[in-house]
Coordinates of C-alpha atoms and ligand atoms in Angstrom, one line a residue:
M1 CA 28.5 18.6 23.4
N2 CA 26.3 15.5 22.8
T3 CA 27.0 13.1 20.1
K4 CA 24.7 13.0 17.1
D5 CA 23.2 9.8 18.2
E6 CA 22.4 11.2 21.6
L7 CA 20.8 14.3 19.9
L8 CA 18.7 12.3 17.5
G9 CA 17.8 9.6 19.9
T10 CA 18.8 6.0 19.6
A11 CA 16.4 3.4 18.4
A12 CA 15.7 1.8 21.7
S13 CA 15.0 5.0 23.6
I14 CA 12.5 6.8 21.4
A15 CA 8.8 6.3 21.9
T16 CA 7.5 6.0 18.3
S17 CA 6.4 3.2 16.1
V18 CA 9.2 3.8 13.6
A19 CA 12.7 4.4 15.0
P20 CA 15.4 4.1 12.4
T21 CA 18.9 3.2 13.7
A22 CA 21.6 5.9 13.7
S23 CA 23.1 4.5 10.5
A24 CA 19.7 4.2 8.6
R25 CA 19.3 5.8 5.2
V26 CA 16.8 8.3 6.2
R27 CA 16.7 12.0 5.6
L28 CA 14.3 12.7 8.4
R29 CA 13.9 11.1 11.8
P30 CA 10.7 10.7 13.9
V31 CA 10.4 12.8 17.0
D32 CA 9.8 11.1 20.3
G33 CA 6.0 10.8 20.6
R34 CA 6.2 11.6 24.3
G35 CA 7.3 15.1 23.4
V36 CA 4.3 15.8 21.2
T37 CA 0.8 16.7 22.4
I38 CA -2.2 17.3 20.1
R39 CA -4.1 19.8 22.3
D40 CA -7.2 20.7 20.4
G41 CA -9.1 20.4 17.2
L42 CA -10.4 17.6 15.0
L43 CA -7.5 15.2 15.7
A44 CA -7.5 15.8 19.4
D45 CA -11.2 15.1 19.4
R46 CA -10.7 11.8 17.5
Q47 CA -8.0 10.8 20.0
R48 CA -10.3 11.7 22.9
V49 CA -13.1 9.6 21.5
N50 CA -10.7 6.7 20.9
R51 CA -9.5 6.9 24.5
T52 CA -12.8 7.3 26.3
V53 CA -15.1 5.2 24.0
T54 CA -13.4 3.1 21.4
L55 CA -10.7 1.3 23.4
L56 CA -13.2 0.2 26.0
H57 CA -15.7 -0.7 23.3
G58 CA -12.8 -2.9 21.9
A59 CA -12.4 -4.7 25.3
E60 CA -16.1 -5.6 25.3
E61 CA -16.2 -6.7 21.7
L62 CA -13.0 -8.8 22.0
E63 CA -14.7 -10.5 24.9
R64 CA -18.1 -10.9 23.2
A65 CA -16.5 -12.3 20.0
G66 CA -14.6 -14.9 22.0
T67 CA -11.2 -13.5 20.8
L68 CA -9.8 -13.2 24.4
E69 CA -11.5 -16.5 25.3
N70 CA -9.5 -18.2 22.5
L71 CA -6.3 -17.2 24.3
R72 CA -7.7 -18.5 27.6
I73 CA -8.4 -21.9 26.0
A74 CA -4.9 -21.9 24.5
A75 CA -3.5 -21.1 27.9
G76 CA -5.5 -24.0 29.5
R77 CA -7.6 -21.7 31.6
A78 CA -10.8 -22.3 29.9
S79 CA -12.4 -25.0 27.7
G80 CA -14.7 -24.8 24.8
E81 CA -14.6 -24.3 21.0
R82 CA -12.4 -21.7 19.4
R83 CA -14.4 -18.9 17.9
G84 CA -13.8 -16.3 15.2
M85 CA -11.4 -16.0 12.3
I86 CA -8.1 -17.8 11.9
F87 CA -6.2 -14.5 12.4
S88 CA -8.3 -13.1 15.3
D89 CA -5.3 -13.2 17.8
S90 CA -4.0 -10.2 15.8
D91 CA -7.1 -8.2 16.9
V92 CA -5.9 -8.5 20.5
Y93 CA -2.4 -7.5 19.6
K94 CA -3.4 -4.4 17.7
W95 CA -5.7 -3.4 20.6
L96 CA -2.8 -4.0 23.0
E97 CA -0.6 -1.8 20.8
A98 CA -3.3 0.9 21.0
L99 CA -3.5 0.7 24.8
A100 CA 0.3 1.1 25.0
W101 CA 0.4 4.2 22.9
E102 CA -2.6 5.6 24.7
V103 CA -1.2 5.0 28.2
G104 CA 2.1 6.5 27.1
R105 CA 0.2 9.5 25.9
E106 CA -1.6 10.0 29.2
P107 CA -1.7 7.5 32.1
S108 CA -4.9 5.7 32.8
A109 CA -5.4 3.1 35.6
E110 CA -8.2 1.5 33.7
L111 CA -6.4 1.1 30.4
E112 CA -3.2 0.0 32.2
S113 CA -5.0 -2.6 34.0
L114 CA -6.6 -4.0 30.8
A115 CA -3.2 -4.0 29.1
C116 CA -1.6 -5.7 32.1
E117 CA -4.2 -8.4 32.4
T118 CA -4.2 -9.1 28.7
T119 CA -0.5 -9.2 28.4
E120 CA -0.4 -11.8 31.2
L121 CA -2.9 -13.8 29.3
V122 CA -1.0 -13.7 26.1
A123 CA 2.2 -14.8 27.9
A124 CA 0.3 -17.7 29.5
A125 CA -1.0 -18.8 26.1
Q126 CA 2.5 -19.1 24.7
E127 CA 4.0 -22.6 24.2
P128 CA 7.3 -23.4 26.0
D129 CA 9.1 -23.3 22.6
G130 CA 7.7 -19.8 21.9
Y131 CA 4.9 -20.7 19.5
L132 CA 1.7 -18.6 19.9
N133 CA -1.3 -18.9 17.7
S134 CA -4.6 -19.9 19.3
W135 CA -6.0 -21.3 16.0
C136 CA -3.4 -24.1 15.8
Q137 CA -3.0 -24.5 19.5
V138 CA -6.7 -25.1 20.2
L139 CA -7.8 -26.8 17.0
D140 CA -4.9 -29.0 16.1
P141 CA -1.2 -28.4 17.1
A142 CA -0.2 -30.5 14.1
W143 CA -1.3 -27.7 11.8
R144 CA 1.6 -25.5 12.8
W145 CA 3.3 -24.0 9.7
T146 CA 1.2 -26.3 7.4
D147 CA -1.0 -23.6 5.9
L148 CA 1.2 -20.6 5.2
E149 CA -1.0 -19.6 2.4
M150 CA -4.0 -18.7 4.5
G151 CA -2.9 -19.5 8.1
H152 CA -1.7 -16.0 9.0
E153 CA 0.7 -17.3 11.7
L154 CA 3.5 -14.9 10.8
Y155 CA 0.9 -12.1 10.2
C156 CA -0.3 -12.5 13.8
A157 CA 3.3 -12.7 15.0
G158 CA 4.0 -9.4 13.2
H159 CA 1.2 -7.7 15.1
L160 CA 2.4 -9.3 18.4
I161 CA 5.9 -7.9 17.8
Q162 CA 4.6 -4.4 17.0
A163 CA 2.5 -4.5 20.1
G164 CA 5.5 -5.7 22.3
I165 CA 7.7 -2.9 20.9
A166 CA 5.0 -0.3 21.4
Q167 CA 4.4 -1.3 25.0
N168 CA 8.1 -1.2 25.8
R169 CA 8.7 2.1 24.1
A170 CA 5.6 3.8 25.4
T171 CA 5.5 2.5 29.0
G172 CA 8.8 0.8 29.6
D173 CA 7.1 -2.5 30.3
A174 CA 9.0 -5.3 28.6
S175 CA 6.7 -8.2 29.3
L176 CA 4.9 -8.4 26.0
L177 CA 8.1 -7.7 24.2
A178 CA 9.6 -10.8 25.8
V179 CA 6.8 -12.9 24.5
A180 CA 7.2 -11.4 21.0
R181 CA 11.0 -12.1 21.0
R182 CA 10.5 -15.7 22.1
F183 CA 8.2 -16.2 19.1
A184 CA 10.4 -14.3 16.7
D185 CA 13.4 -16.4 17.8
L186 CA 11.4 -19.6 17.1
I187 CA 10.3 -18.2 13.7
D188 CA 13.9 -17.4 12.8
D189 CA 15.0 -20.9 13.8
V190 CA 12.2 -22.5 11.7
F191 CA 12.2 -20.3 8.7
R192 CA 15.8 -19.3 8.3
G193 CA 17.7 -21.9 10.1
G194 CA 15.2 -24.8 9.9
P195 CA 13.0 -26.7 7.6
V196 CA 10.5 -24.1 6.4
K197 CA 11.7 -22.4 3.2
S198 CA 8.5 -20.4 2.6
T199 CA 6.9 -17.3 3.8
D200 CA 3.4 -16.1 5.0
G201 CA 0.6 -15.5 2.5
H202 CA -0.1 -12.2 4.3
P203 CA 2.8 -9.8 4.7
E204 CA 3.0 -7.9 8.0
I205 CA 5.9 -9.6 9.9
E206 CA 8.5 -7.9 7.6
V207 CA 7.7 -4.4 8.9
A208 CA 7.6 -5.7 12.5
L209 CA 10.9 -7.6 12.3
V210 CA 12.8 -4.6 11.0
E211 CA 11.5 -2.7 13.9
L212 CA 12.4 -5.5 16.3
F213 CA 16.0 -5.3 14.9
R214 CA 15.9 -1.5 15.5
H215 CA 14.6 -2.0 19.0
T216 CA 16.9 -4.8 20.2
G217 CA 19.9 -4.3 18.0
E218 CA 19.7 -8.1 17.1
R219 CA 20.7 -8.4 13.5
R220 CA 19.0 -11.8 13.1
Y221 CA 15.6 -10.1 13.0
L222 CA 16.7 -7.8 10.1
E223 CA 18.2 -10.8 8.2
L224 CA 14.9 -12.7 8.8
A225 CA 12.9 -9.8 7.4
D226 CA 15.2 -9.8 4.4
T227 CA 14.8 -13.5 3.9
L228 CA 11.0 -13.5 4.2
T229 CA 10.8 -10.5 1.8
T230 CA 13.1 -12.0 -0.8
R231 CA 11.3 -15.3 -0.8
R232 CA 8.2 -13.6 -2.2
G233 CA 7.7 -13.6 -6.0
H234 CA 8.7 -17.1 -6.8
G235 CA 5.3 -18.7 -7.0
T236 CA 5.3 -20.3 -3.6
F237 CA 1.5 -20.1 -3.5
A238 CA 0.9 -21.2 -7.1
N239 CA -1.7 -23.7 -6.1
G240 CA -3.6 -21.3 -3.8
R241 CA -7.2 -20.2 -3.8
F242 CA -6.2 -16.8 -5.3
D243 CA -3.8 -15.7 -8.0
L244 CA -0.2 -15.0 -7.1
D245 CA -0.8 -11.2 -7.0
Y246 CA -3.1 -11.7 -4.0
Y247 CA -0.2 -13.1 -1.9
Q248 CA 2.4 -10.6 -3.3
D249 CA 4.0 -13.7 -4.8
A250 CA 3.9 -13.1 -8.5
E251 CA 7.1 -11.1 -8.8
P252 CA 10.1 -10.5 -6.6
V253 CA 9.6 -7.3 -4.6
R254 CA 12.8 -5.7 -6.0
D255 CA 11.6 -6.3 -9.6
A256 CA 7.9 -5.1 -9.2
R257 CA 6.9 -2.4 -11.7
A258 CA 3.4 -2.0 -10.4
I259 CA 1.4 -2.2 -7.2
V260 CA -1.0 -5.1 -7.5
G261 CA -3.1 -7.6 -5.6
H262 CA -4.7 -7.6 -2.2
A263 CA -4.4 -3.9 -1.1
V264 CA -3.5 -4.5 2.6
R265 CA -1.0 -7.1 1.8
A266 CA 0.6 -4.9 -0.9
L267 CA 0.8 -1.9 1.4
Y268 CA 2.1 -3.7 4.5
L269 CA 4.8 -5.3 2.4
A270 CA 5.7 -1.9 0.9
A271 CA 6.0 -0.5 4.5
G272 CA 8.3 -3.4 5.4
A273 CA 10.4 -3.2 2.2
T274 CA 10.9 0.6 2.7
D275 CA 12.1 -0.1 6.3
L276 CA 14.4 -2.8 4.9
Y277 CA 15.9 -0.4 2.4
A278 CA 16.4 2.2 5.2
E279 CA 18.4 -0.3 7.3
T280 CA 20.3 -2.2 4.5
G281 CA 20.7 0.5 1.8
D282 CA 19.5 -2.0 -0.8
E283 CA 18.7 0.4 -3.6
A284 CA 16.7 -2.1 -5.6
L285 CA 14.1 -2.0 -2.9
L286 CA 13.9 1.8 -2.9
R287 CA 13.6 1.9 -6.7
S288 CA 10.8 -0.6 -6.6
M289 CA 9.0 1.4 -3.9
L290 CA 9.2 4.6 -6.0
R291 CA 7.9 2.8 -9.1
Q292 CA 5.0 1.3 -7.1
W293 CA 4.2 4.6 -5.5
D294 CA 4.1 6.3 -8.9
D295 CA 1.8 3.5 -10.2
L296 CA -0.5 3.9 -7.2
T297 CA -0.8 7.6 -7.4
A298 CA -1.1 7.8 -11.2
A299 CA -4.0 5.4 -11.7
K300 CA -5.0 3.3 -8.7
L301 CA -5.7 5.7 -5.8
Y302 CA -9.1 6.9 -4.8
L303 CA -9.6 10.6 -4.1
T304 CA -10.0 9.8 -0.4
G305 CA -6.6 8.1 -0.3
G306 CA -8.4 4.8 -0.2
V307 CA -6.8 1.8 -2.0
G308 CA -8.6 -1.3 -3.3
S309 CA -11.1 -1.3 -6.2
R310 CA -12.4 -4.8 -6.1
H311 CA -14.3 -6.8 -3.5
H312 CA -13.0 -10.0 -5.1
G313 CA -9.6 -10.6 -3.6
E314 CA -9.8 -7.3 -1.8
A315 CA -7.7 -6.1 -4.7
I316 CA -6.2 -3.1 -6.2
G317 CA -7.7 -3.0 -9.7
D318 CA -6.4 -2.3 -13.2
P319 CA -5.2 1.3 -13.9
Y320 CA -8.2 3.7 -13.8
E321 CA -10.5 1.0 -12.5
L322 CA -11.8 3.2 -9.6
P323 CA -15.6 2.7 -9.3
P324 CA -17.0 4.9 -6.5
D325 CA -19.9 2.5 -5.6
R326 CA -17.9 -0.7 -5.6
A327 CA -14.8 0.8 -4.1
Y328 CA -13.4 -1.5 -1.4
C329 CA -11.0 0.9 0.3
E330 CA -10.6 -1.2 3.4
T331 CA -9.8 0.9 6.4
C332 CA -6.8 -1.3 7.1
A333 CA -5.5 -0.4 3.6
S334 CA -5.7 3.3 4.5
I335 CA -3.7 2.6 7.6
A336 CA -1.2 0.5 5.7
S337 CA -0.9 3.3 3.2
M338 CA -0.2 5.8 6.0
M339 CA 2.4 3.4 7.4
W340 CA 4.1 3.2 4.0
N341 CA 3.9 6.9 3.2
W342 CA 5.4 7.8 6.6
R343 CA 8.4 5.6 5.9
M344 CA 8.8 7.0 2.4
L345 CA 8.7 10.5 3.9
L346 CA 11.5 9.6 6.4
V347 CA 13.6 8.0 3.6
T348 CA 13.2 10.7 0.9
G349 CA 12.2 13.9 2.9
E350 CA 9.7 14.7 0.0
S351 CA 6.5 16.4 0.8
R352 CA 4.4 14.3 -1.7
F353 CA 4.5 11.5 0.8
A354 CA 3.2 13.7 3.7
D355 CA 0.6 15.0 1.3
L356 CA -0.7 11.5 0.6
F357 CA -0.5 10.7 4.4
E358 CA -2.7 13.7 5.0
R359 CA -5.2 12.9 2.2
T360 CA -5.6 9.4 3.6
L361 CA -5.7 10.5 7.3
Y362 CA -8.6 12.9 6.9
N363 CA -10.6 10.9 4.4
G364 CA -10.2 7.2 3.8
F365 CA -9.0 6.6 7.3
L366 CA -11.2 8.7 9.5
S367 CA -14.3 7.5 7.6
G368 CA -13.8 4.1 9.1
H369 CA -14.5 5.4 12.6
S370 CA -18.0 6.7 13.6
L371 CA -18.1 10.1 15.2
D372 CA -19.3 8.5 18.5
G373 CA -16.4 6.1 18.4
A374 CA -18.4 2.9 18.7
S375 CA -18.9 1.7 15.2
F376 CA -16.8 1.1 12.1
F377 CA -16.5 0.7 8.4
Y378 CA -14.5 -2.1 6.9
A379 CA -15.1 -0.9 3.3
N380 CA -15.2 2.8 2.5
P381 CA -17.0 3.3 -0.8
L382 CA -17.3 6.8 -2.4
Q383 CA -20.9 6.3 -3.3
S384 CA -23.8 4.5 -1.6
R385 CA -27.3 4.4 -3.2
N386 CA -29.2 3.3 -0.2
G387 CA -26.9 4.1 2.7
V388 CA -24.9 1.7 4.9
R389 CA -24.9 1.1 8.6
R390 CA -21.6 1.0 10.4
H391 CA -20.8 -2.2 12.4
A392 CA -20.3 -2.2 16.1
W393 CA -17.7 -4.9 15.4
N394 CA -16.9 -6.9 12.2
P395 CA -16.7 -10.7 12.1
V396 CA -13.4 -9.9 10.4
A397 CA -12.3 -7.5 13.0
C398 CA -9.0 -6.3 11.6
C399 CA -10.0 -2.7 11.1
P400 CA -11.4 -1.5 14.5
P401 CA -8.2 -2.2 16.5
N402 CA -6.1 -1.0 13.7
I403 CA -8.0 2.3 13.8
M404 CA -7.4 2.4 17.6
R405 CA -3.6 2.0 17.4
Q406 CA -3.4 4.6 14.6
L407 CA -5.4 7.2 16.5
A408 CA -3.5 6.5 19.8
S409 CA -0.2 7.2 18.0
L410 CA -1.3 10.1 15.7
Q411 CA 0.9 12.6 17.5
Q412 CA 4.0 10.8 16.3
Y413 CA 3.2 11.9 12.7
L414 CA 3.1 15.6 13.0
A415 CA 6.8 16.5 12.8
T416 CA 10.2 15.1 12.1
M417 CA 13.8 16.2 12.9
S418 CA 17.1 16.2 11.0
E419 CA 20.6 17.5 11.6
T420 CA 19.6 20.9 10.3
G421 CA 16.2 21.4 12.0
I422 CA 12.6 20.5 12.5
Q423 CA 10.0 19.7 9.8
L424 CA 6.3 20.2 10.4
H425 CA 4.2 17.8 8.1
Q426 CA 0.7 17.7 9.7
Y427 CA -0.8 20.8 11.3
A428 CA -2.8 20.6 14.5
A429 CA -3.0 22.7 17.7
S430 CA -0.1 21.0 19.4
T431 CA 3.0 21.2 21.4
I432 CA 6.1 19.7 19.8
R433 CA 9.4 19.0 21.6
A434 CA 12.1 17.8 19.4
V435 CA 15.8 18.1 18.7
A436 CA 16.8 20.6 16.0
G437 CA 20.2 18.9 15.1
H438 CA 23.1 20.6 16.7
A439 CA 20.9 23.4 18.0
G440 CA 19.6 20.9 20.5
P441 CA 16.2 20.6 22.1
V442 CA 13.5 23.0 21.0
E443 CA 9.9 23.5 21.8
L444 CA 7.2 24.7 19.4
A445 CA 3.6 25.7 20.1
V446 CA 1.3 25.4 17.1
E447 CA -2.0 27.3 17.2
T448 CA -4.5 26.5 14.4
D449 CA -8.0 25.3 13.7
Y450 CA -6.7 23.1 10.9
P451 CA -8.1 21.4 8.9
W452 CA -11.0 23.9 9.0
S453 CA -8.9 27.0 9.0
G454 CA -5.8 27.4 6.8
Q455 CA -4.1 29.7 9.3
V456 CA -1.3 28.0 11.2
A457 CA 0.8 30.0 13.8
V458 CA 4.0 28.4 15.0
E459 CA 5.5 29.9 18.1
V460 CA 9.0 29.1 19.2
V461 CA 8.8 28.5 22.9
A462 CA 12.3 27.1 23.5
P463 CA 14.7 28.2 20.7
G464 CA 17.7 25.9 21.1
E465 CA 21.3 27.1 20.6
G466 CA 22.3 28.7 17.3
E467 CA 20.8 28.6 13.9
W468 CA 18.4 25.9 12.6
T469 CA 15.8 25.5 9.9
L470 CA 12.1 25.3 10.4
S471 CA 10.4 23.5 7.4
L472 CA 6.7 23.9 6.9
R473 CA 4.8 21.7 4.5
I474 CA 2.8 23.6 1.9
P475 CA 0.3 21.0 0.6
A476 CA 0.1 20.4 -3.1
W477 CA -3.7 21.1 -3.0
A478 CA -3.2 24.7 -1.8
R479 CA -4.2 27.1 -4.6
G480 CA -2.4 29.9 -2.7
A481 CA -0.1 29.9 0.3
S482 CA 2.0 32.3 2.2
V483 CA 4.5 32.3 5.1
D484 CA 4.5 35.6 7.1
G485 CA 2.8 37.3 4.2
A486 CA 5.2 36.2 1.5
S487 CA 3.8 33.9 -1.2
V488 CA 5.3 30.4 -1.3
P489 CA 4.9 27.6 -3.8
A490 CA 2.6 24.6 -3.0
G491 CA 3.8 21.0 -3.0
D492 CA 7.0 21.6 -1.1
Y493 CA 8.4 22.8 2.2
A494 CA 8.8 26.4 3.0
T495 CA 12.1 26.7 4.9
L496 CA 13.1 29.4 7.4
T497 CA 16.7 29.3 8.7
R498 CA 17.3 31.6 11.6
R499 CA 18.8 32.0 15.0
W500 CA 15.5 31.7 16.7
R501 CA 14.4 33.5 19.9
A502 CA 11.8 32.5 22.4
G503 CA 8.5 34.1 21.3
D504 CA 9.3 34.2 17.6
R505 CA 6.2 33.5 15.6
V506 CA 5.7 32.3 12.0
V507 CA 2.3 32.3 10.4
V508 CA 1.4 30.0 7.5
E509 CA -1.7 30.9 5.5
L510 CA -3.2 28.2 3.2
D511 CA -6.1 29.1 0.9
M512 CA -8.9 26.9 2.1
S513 CA -11.6 28.0 -0.4
P514 CA -13.7 25.0 -1.4
R515 CA -12.7 23.7 -4.8
L516 CA -14.2 21.4 -7.4
T517 CA -12.0 18.5 -8.6
A518 CA -12.2 16.7 -11.9
P519 CA -11.2 13.1 -12.4
N520 CA -8.8 11.8 -15.0
P521 CA -11.1 11.1 -18.0
R522 CA -9.8 7.6 -18.2
I523 CA -11.6 6.8 -15.0
D524 CA -14.8 5.6 -16.8
A525 CA -16.8 5.2 -13.6
V526 CA -16.8 8.9 -12.7
R527 CA -16.3 10.6 -16.1
G528 CA -18.4 13.7 -16.3
C529 CA -18.5 14.0 -12.6
V530 CA -16.9 16.5 -10.2
A531 CA -15.9 16.2 -6.5
L532 CA -15.7 18.9 -3.9
E533 CA -12.6 19.4 -1.7
R534 CA -11.9 22.0 1.0
G535 CA -8.3 22.0 2.3
P536 CA -7.3 18.4 2.9
I537 CA -11.0 17.3 3.3
V538 CA -12.9 15.5 0.6
Y539 CA -16.6 16.3 0.8
C540 CA -19.7 14.3 -0.1
V541 CA -23.4 15.0 -0.5
E542 CA -25.8 12.9 1.6
Q543 CA -29.5 12.4 0.9
H544 CA -30.1 13.7 4.4
D545 CA -29.1 17.3 3.5
L546 CA -31.2 17.5 0.3
P547 CA -34.6 19.3 0.2
S548 CA -37.5 16.9 0.7
G549 CA -38.6 15.4 -2.6
V550 CA -35.2 15.7 -4.2
D551 CA -33.4 12.4 -4.8
L552 CA -29.6 12.4 -4.7
A553 CA -29.6 10.2 -7.8
D554 CA -31.2 13.1 -9.8
V555 CA -28.8 15.8 -8.7
A556 CA -26.1 17.5 -10.7
V557 CA -23.5 20.2 -9.8
D558 CA -23.0 23.4 -11.8
A559 CA -19.3 23.1 -12.4
A560 CA -19.1 26.7 -13.6
A561 CA -20.2 28.1 -10.2
D562 CA -17.7 28.3 -7.3
P563 CA -18.7 26.3 -4.2
V564 CA -19.0 28.5 -1.1
D565 CA -18.6 27.9 2.6
G566 CA -21.8 27.0 4.4
G567 CA -22.5 27.0 8.1
P568 CA -21.6 24.3 10.7
V569 CA -23.6 21.1 10.5
G570 CA -24.8 20.7 14.1
E571 CA -25.8 17.1 13.8
L572 CA -22.2 16.2 12.8
G573 CA -20.5 18.0 15.7
G574 CA -20.4 21.3 13.9
V575 CA -18.2 20.3 11.0
P576 CA -18.4 23.1 8.3
G577 CA -20.7 22.4 5.4
V578 CA -20.1 23.7 1.9
T579 CA -22.8 24.9 -0.4
L580 CA -22.9 23.9 -4.1
A581 CA -25.0 25.3 -6.9
G582 CA -26.6 22.5 -8.8
T583 CA -29.6 21.2 -10.7
V584 CA -32.2 18.6 -10.2
R585 CA -32.9 16.5 -13.3
D586 CA -36.4 16.1 -14.4
A587 CA -36.3 12.4 -13.8
D588 CA -39.9 11.5 -14.5
G589 CA -39.2 10.3 -18.0
W590 CA -36.3 8.2 -16.8
R591 CA -38.3 6.6 -14.1
R592 CA -40.4 4.9 -16.7
A593 CA -37.4 3.3 -18.6
E594 CA -33.8 2.6 -18.2
Y595 CA -32.9 3.7 -21.7
R596 CA -34.2 6.4 -24.0
D597 CA -33.6 7.6 -27.6
L598 CA -31.0 10.2 -27.4
R599 CA -33.0 12.6 -29.7
Q600 CA -35.9 12.5 -27.2
L601 CA -33.5 13.2 -24.4
R602 CA -32.3 16.4 -26.0
E603 CA -35.8 17.6 -26.2
Q604 CA -36.3 17.1 -22.4
A605 CA -37.2 20.2 -20.4
P606 CA -34.2 21.8 -18.6
A607 CA -33.5 20.7 -15.1
G608 CA -34.5 22.9 -12.1
P609 CA -31.9 24.6 -9.9
A610 CA -30.9 23.3 -6.5
R611 CA -28.7 24.3 -3.7
L612 CA -26.8 21.4 -2.3
T613 CA -25.1 21.1 1.1
A614 CA -22.0 19.0 1.2
V615 CA -20.4 17.6 4.3
P616 CA -17.0 16.1 5.0
Y617 CA -16.8 12.5 3.6
F618 CA -15.3 11.1 6.8
A619 CA -18.5 12.2 8.7
W620 CA -20.9 10.4 6.4
A621 CA -23.2 7.7 7.7
N622 CA -23.5 9.2 11.2
R623 CA -27.2 10.0 10.8
E624 CA -30.0 7.8 9.5
E625 CA -29.1 5.6 6.6
G626 CA -29.3 7.3 3.2
A627 CA -27.6 7.7 -0.1
M628 CA -24.2 9.4 -0.4
R629 CA -21.9 10.4 -3.2
V630 CA -18.5 12.0 -3.5
W631 CA -18.5 12.2 -7.3
I632 CA -21.5 14.1 -8.6
P633 CA -22.4 14.6 -12.3
A634 CA -21.6 18.0 -13.7
S635 CA -24.6 19.6 -15.2
E636 CA -24.5 20.3 -18.9
Ligands
ZN701 ZN1 -9.2 -4.3 8.1

């Protein structure tokens, strides 16, 4: 009989971005990503586009933007001016992480050669003492550690560490990991053992250092993560350009009662603090994470899972400050939220975290990536009056390579394992090999057209030895759900404990009828509006799908009529549309003035009827530019 550690996999041997140690406080453990394949459907399609288009597009754009050239200059292989943002080295590291997961998923000589060549360049750019940051190296080496507020040196190091771990776990190649460790060792010497008693204005390194501890077994990295996390909240950046919330420096992490400040910083820090709890058992961190999650989901989260209400400071706003048109919802914030929710799921085993992961995945995350894979959104608003064109690359290019690494590793997030069995959290046509506790290795084949169909069939291909529990997430959005014909409650896992046999089949049915969603009345910006959802997908209406002569600004939805499934929208790859009953306001009077006497308005002729076609929000802005809205006024 194998030991528990051998069954569950040790940290260093499992190919996944999060690999808690054997003693970590987690209820669920990630499965080895190499044992999971998404075979078909929407997520498989997005992975295919990422592999065949986006990763290669990334190589071209990193070259065009000078991001790779900056490293060549730092390495002494080229001369010239450094170009791009202060943190642009991190774009290369995220892209390298994406290449690693992708090559691990399926070999590719082309992608391997890009990864190999770029890893060698990164290694060549590293200083003999381990320092690596082309901004300081090229512009002025004396700037090292002098601008922790905005310099992003540790932020970039965090992405380097994550890429090094990914490359080693996915492909076995340890060369980028060696570069990352040399830099991490220097940072530890300087920040914990040496003169610098501060931290970085942009969290990211915390989550990376905990993983480096998990991967190498070296405790100094965990202690450094703890030190850098604990240094926050004492006003280190009191004289900075932004307020302390922006830097996650207004309140110690363990004391925080609310989630505030720059959305990506807040969420990366939360992911790191959750990992730190998992490895140290520091309950104050977990309590803070639960408070912040409650605060986020009670009053600061967009329907799409997006986070960030303000362009100024890229910030999470006040409670209920959720304007659809001015929504920031940076794609990186959606990714950071998925990172945090995944870790909260592992720690607690509660389905609400997998629910939010799903909401974010299918809406606020996928919206950042065009259907053809070659353009991106940085901000993901829920309303646009004139339409927006996606960028082939952004001057601040944090989002595109972040999308790439998330898509290349998506198979890691479908399932987990525990001592008692296997848990399925995200449904996709897939093959899942995992270890069902003492029942040993099992294999499941999932057949489904999710998220378009609510029917999910799970077949046991290899049943393991003895009894174990299959847990199936029943999303909180489901109005009705059944497992093998028996009704089950939404918002929890349905569990089946059996001595399984090869060929056993379980069928989950989730009610996917389109549904109208009302906002909390305290959200002033969308009061009186409704949104449309179908399964996990948030829908929107685009000007493109309205009859000619009808302006999206004049449209209302009949909230008393049930939306019904429409046909596939061919221009958007056949995604299913949904038809809404609505009205078109007689806007003529309004076009002459902004404001009118309320009594005159009441006398206005009734609006005419209209049938509206809604499309998945993530697929918007893939045709010609035009208006879009998620929240639509309900007709009176
Ligand atoms: Zn970004």
